[in-house]
PDB file of C-alpha atoms and ligand atoms in Angstrom:
ATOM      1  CA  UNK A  22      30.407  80.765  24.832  1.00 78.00           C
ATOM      2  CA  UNK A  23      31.205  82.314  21.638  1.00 86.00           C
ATOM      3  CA  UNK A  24      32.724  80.403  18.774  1.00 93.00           C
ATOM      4  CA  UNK A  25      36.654  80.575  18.989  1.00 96.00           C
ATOM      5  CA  UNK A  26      39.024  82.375  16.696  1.00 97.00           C
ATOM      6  CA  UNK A  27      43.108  81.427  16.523  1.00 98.00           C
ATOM      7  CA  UNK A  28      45.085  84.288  16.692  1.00 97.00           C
ATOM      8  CA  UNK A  29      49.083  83.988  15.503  1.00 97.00           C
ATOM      9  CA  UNK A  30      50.480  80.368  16.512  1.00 96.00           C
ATOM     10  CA  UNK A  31      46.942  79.495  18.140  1.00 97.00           C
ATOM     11  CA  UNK A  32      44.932  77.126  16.708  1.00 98.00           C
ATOM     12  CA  UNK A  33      41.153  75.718  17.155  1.00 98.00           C
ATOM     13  CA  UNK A  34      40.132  72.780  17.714  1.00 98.00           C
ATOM     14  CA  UNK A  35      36.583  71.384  17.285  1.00 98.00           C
ATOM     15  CA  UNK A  36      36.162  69.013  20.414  1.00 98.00           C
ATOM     16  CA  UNK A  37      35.004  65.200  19.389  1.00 98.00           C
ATOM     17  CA  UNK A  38      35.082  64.471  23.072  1.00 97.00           C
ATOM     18  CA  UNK A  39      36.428  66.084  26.529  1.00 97.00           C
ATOM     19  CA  UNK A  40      36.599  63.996  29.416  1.00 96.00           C
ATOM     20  CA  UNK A  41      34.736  64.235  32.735  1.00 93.00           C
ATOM     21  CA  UNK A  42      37.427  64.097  35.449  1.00 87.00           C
ATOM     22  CA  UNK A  43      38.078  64.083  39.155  1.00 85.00           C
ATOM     23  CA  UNK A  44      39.856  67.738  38.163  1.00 82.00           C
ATOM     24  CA  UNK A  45      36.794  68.843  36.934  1.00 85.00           C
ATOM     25  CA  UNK A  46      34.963  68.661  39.944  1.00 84.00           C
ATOM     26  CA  UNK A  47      38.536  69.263  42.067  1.00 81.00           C
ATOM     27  CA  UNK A  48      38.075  72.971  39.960  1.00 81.00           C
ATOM     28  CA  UNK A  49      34.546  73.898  41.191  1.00 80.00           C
ATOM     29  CA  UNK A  50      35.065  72.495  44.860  1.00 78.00           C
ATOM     30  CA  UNK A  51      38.074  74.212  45.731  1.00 70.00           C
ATOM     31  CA  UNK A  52      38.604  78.236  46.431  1.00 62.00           C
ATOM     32  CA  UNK A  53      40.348  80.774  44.482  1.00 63.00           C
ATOM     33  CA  UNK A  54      43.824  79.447  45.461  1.00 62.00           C
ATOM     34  CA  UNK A  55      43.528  76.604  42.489  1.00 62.00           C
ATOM     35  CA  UNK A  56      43.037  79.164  39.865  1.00 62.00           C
ATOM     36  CA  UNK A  57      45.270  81.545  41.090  1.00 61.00           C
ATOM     37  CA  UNK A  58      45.623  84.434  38.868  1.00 65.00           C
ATOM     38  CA  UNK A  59      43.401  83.175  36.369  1.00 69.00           C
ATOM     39  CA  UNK A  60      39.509  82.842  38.001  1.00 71.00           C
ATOM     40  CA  UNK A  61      36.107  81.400  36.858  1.00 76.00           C
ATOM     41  CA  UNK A  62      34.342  82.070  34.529  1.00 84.00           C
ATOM     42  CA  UNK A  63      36.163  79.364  32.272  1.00 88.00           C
ATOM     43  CA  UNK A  64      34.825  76.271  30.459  1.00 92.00           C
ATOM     44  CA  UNK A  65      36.224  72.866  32.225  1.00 92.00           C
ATOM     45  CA  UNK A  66      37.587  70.420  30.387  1.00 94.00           C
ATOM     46  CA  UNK A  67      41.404  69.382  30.093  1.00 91.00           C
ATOM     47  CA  UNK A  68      41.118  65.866  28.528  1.00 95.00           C
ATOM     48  CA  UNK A  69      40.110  67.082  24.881  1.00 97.00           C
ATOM     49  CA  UNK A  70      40.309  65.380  21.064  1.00 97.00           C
ATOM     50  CA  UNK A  71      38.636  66.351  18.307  1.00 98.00           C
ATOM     51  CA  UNK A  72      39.563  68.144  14.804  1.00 98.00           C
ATOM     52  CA  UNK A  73      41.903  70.730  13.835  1.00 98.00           C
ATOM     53  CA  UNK A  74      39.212  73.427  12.534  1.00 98.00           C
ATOM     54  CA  UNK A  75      41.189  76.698  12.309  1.00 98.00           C
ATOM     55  CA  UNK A  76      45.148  77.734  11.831  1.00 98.00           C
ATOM     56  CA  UNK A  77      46.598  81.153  13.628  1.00 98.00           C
ATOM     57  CA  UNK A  78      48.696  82.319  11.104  1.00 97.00           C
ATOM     58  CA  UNK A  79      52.470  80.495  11.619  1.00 97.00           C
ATOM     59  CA  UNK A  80      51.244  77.341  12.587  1.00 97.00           C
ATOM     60  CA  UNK A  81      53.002  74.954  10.047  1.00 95.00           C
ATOM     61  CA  UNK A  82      52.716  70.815  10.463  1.00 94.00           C
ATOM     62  CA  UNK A  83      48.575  70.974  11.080  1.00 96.00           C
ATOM     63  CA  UNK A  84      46.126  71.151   7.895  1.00 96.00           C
ATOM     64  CA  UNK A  85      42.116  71.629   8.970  1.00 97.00           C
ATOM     65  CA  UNK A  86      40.585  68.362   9.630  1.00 97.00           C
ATOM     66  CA  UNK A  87      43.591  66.740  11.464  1.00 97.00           C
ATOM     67  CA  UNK A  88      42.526  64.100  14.059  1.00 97.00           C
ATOM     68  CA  UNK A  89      44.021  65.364  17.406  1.00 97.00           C
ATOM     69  CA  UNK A  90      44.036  65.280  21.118  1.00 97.00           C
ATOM     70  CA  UNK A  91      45.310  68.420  23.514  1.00 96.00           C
ATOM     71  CA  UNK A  92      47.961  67.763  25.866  1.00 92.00           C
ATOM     72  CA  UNK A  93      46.243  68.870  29.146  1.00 90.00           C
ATOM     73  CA  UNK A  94      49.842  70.483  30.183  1.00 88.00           C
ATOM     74  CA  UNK A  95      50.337  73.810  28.380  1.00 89.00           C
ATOM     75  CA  UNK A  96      53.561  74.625  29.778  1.00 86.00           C
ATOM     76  CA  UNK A  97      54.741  78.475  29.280  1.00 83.00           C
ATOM     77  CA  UNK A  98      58.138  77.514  29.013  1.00 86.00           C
ATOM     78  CA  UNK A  99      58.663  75.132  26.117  1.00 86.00           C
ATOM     79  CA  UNK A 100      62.388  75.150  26.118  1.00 90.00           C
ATOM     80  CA  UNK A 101      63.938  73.123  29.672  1.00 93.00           C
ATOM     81  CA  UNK A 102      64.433  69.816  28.896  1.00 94.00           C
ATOM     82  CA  UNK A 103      61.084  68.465  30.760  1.00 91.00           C
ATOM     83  CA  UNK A 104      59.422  70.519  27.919  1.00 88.00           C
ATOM     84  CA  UNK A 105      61.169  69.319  25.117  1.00 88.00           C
ATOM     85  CA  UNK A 106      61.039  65.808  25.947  1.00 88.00           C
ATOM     86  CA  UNK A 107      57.040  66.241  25.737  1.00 81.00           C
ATOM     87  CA  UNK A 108      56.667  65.993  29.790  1.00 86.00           C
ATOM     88  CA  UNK A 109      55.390  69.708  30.026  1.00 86.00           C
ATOM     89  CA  UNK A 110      53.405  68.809  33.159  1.00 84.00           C
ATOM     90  CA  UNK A 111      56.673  68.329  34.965  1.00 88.00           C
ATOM     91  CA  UNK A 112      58.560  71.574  33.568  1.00 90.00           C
ATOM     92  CA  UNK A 113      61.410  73.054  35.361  1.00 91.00           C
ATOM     93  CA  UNK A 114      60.254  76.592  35.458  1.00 89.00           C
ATOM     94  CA  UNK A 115      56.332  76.374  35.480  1.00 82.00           C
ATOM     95  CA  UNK A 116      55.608  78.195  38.783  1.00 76.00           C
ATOM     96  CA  UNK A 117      51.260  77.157  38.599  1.00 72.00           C
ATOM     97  CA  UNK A 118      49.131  74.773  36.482  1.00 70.00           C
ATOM     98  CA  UNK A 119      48.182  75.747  33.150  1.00 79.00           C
ATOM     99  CA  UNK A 120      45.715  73.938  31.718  1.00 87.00           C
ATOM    100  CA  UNK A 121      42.511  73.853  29.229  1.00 92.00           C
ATOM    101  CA  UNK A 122      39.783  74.013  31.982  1.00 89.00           C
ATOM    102  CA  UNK A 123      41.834  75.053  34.205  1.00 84.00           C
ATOM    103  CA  UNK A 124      41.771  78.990  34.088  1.00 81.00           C
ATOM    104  CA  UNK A 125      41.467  78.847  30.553  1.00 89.00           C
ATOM    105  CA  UNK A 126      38.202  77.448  28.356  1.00 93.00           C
ATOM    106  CA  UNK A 127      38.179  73.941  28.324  1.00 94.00           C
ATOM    107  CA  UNK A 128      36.743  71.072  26.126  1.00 96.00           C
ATOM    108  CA  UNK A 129      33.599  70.738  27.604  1.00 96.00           C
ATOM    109  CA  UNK A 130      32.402  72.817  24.720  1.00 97.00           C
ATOM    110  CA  UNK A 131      31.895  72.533  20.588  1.00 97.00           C
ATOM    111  CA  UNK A 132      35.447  74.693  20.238  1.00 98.00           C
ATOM    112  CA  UNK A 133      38.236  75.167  21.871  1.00 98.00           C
ATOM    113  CA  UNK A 134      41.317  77.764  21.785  1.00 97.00           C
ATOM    114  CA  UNK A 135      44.716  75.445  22.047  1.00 97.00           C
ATOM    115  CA  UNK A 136      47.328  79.124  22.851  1.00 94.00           C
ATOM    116  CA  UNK A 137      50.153  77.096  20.843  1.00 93.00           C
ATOM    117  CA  UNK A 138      50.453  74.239  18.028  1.00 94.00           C
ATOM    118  CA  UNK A 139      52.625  72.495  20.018  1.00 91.00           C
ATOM    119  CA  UNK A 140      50.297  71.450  22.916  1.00 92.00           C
ATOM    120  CA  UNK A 141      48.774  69.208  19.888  1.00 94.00           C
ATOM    121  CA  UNK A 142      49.244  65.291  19.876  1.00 92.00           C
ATOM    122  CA  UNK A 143      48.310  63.196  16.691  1.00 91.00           C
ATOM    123  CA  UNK A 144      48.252  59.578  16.091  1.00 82.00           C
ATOM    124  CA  UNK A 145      50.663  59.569  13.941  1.00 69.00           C
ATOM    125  CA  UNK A 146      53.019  62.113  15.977  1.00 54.00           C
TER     126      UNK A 146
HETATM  127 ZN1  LIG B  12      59.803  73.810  30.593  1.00 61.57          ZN
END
């Protein structure tokens, strides 16, 4: 895959480690219903950490070199109260999983593309 670049509000994130998981293998067993609109090719991967390696222009809180995992639950919505209370995977309005590995490239990879800052988790946050 090539190298990731982070367009406005994006950001990438060089992957330390990305978990193995039973939605890994749930992703290449099942048929196009899982992915929906979104179908392979994608990397898999949802359970990522690593490095913040490149800022989209906008992102403010992050500086390159950042320790940080990727919440697996990129919600579109971002404003119900699910969403805001950092329990994306449960939004109110979220009609179909969105995920890293999941119809998008994954961690299982030397870069990934996180869409938004805010689907970033540091331990200190
Ligand atoms: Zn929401």
């Amino acid at each position: 895959m090539p190298e990731p670049h982070a367009g406005p509000g994006q950001v990438v994130v060089k992957v330390a480690g990305s978990g193995l998981c039973h939605t890994d293998f749930t992703v290449v067993s099942r048929d196009r219903g899982y992915w929906k609109d979104d179908p392979p090719p994608f990397t898999l991967g949802q359970e990522i950490a690593g490095w913040v390696e490149e800022l989209g222009t906008g992102v403010k809180g992050f500086q390159r070199g950042d320790a940080v995992a990727v919440n697996p639950s990129w919600s579109s919505c971002g404003r119900c109260h699910m969403c805001r209370s950092g329990e994306e995977n449960h939004c109110l309005f979220q009609k179909a999983i969105r995920a890293p590995g999941v119809g998008y490239d994954g961690g299982h990879a030397p870069y990934v593309l996180v869409p938004e800052a805010r689907f970033l988790l540091t331990p200190s946050r």
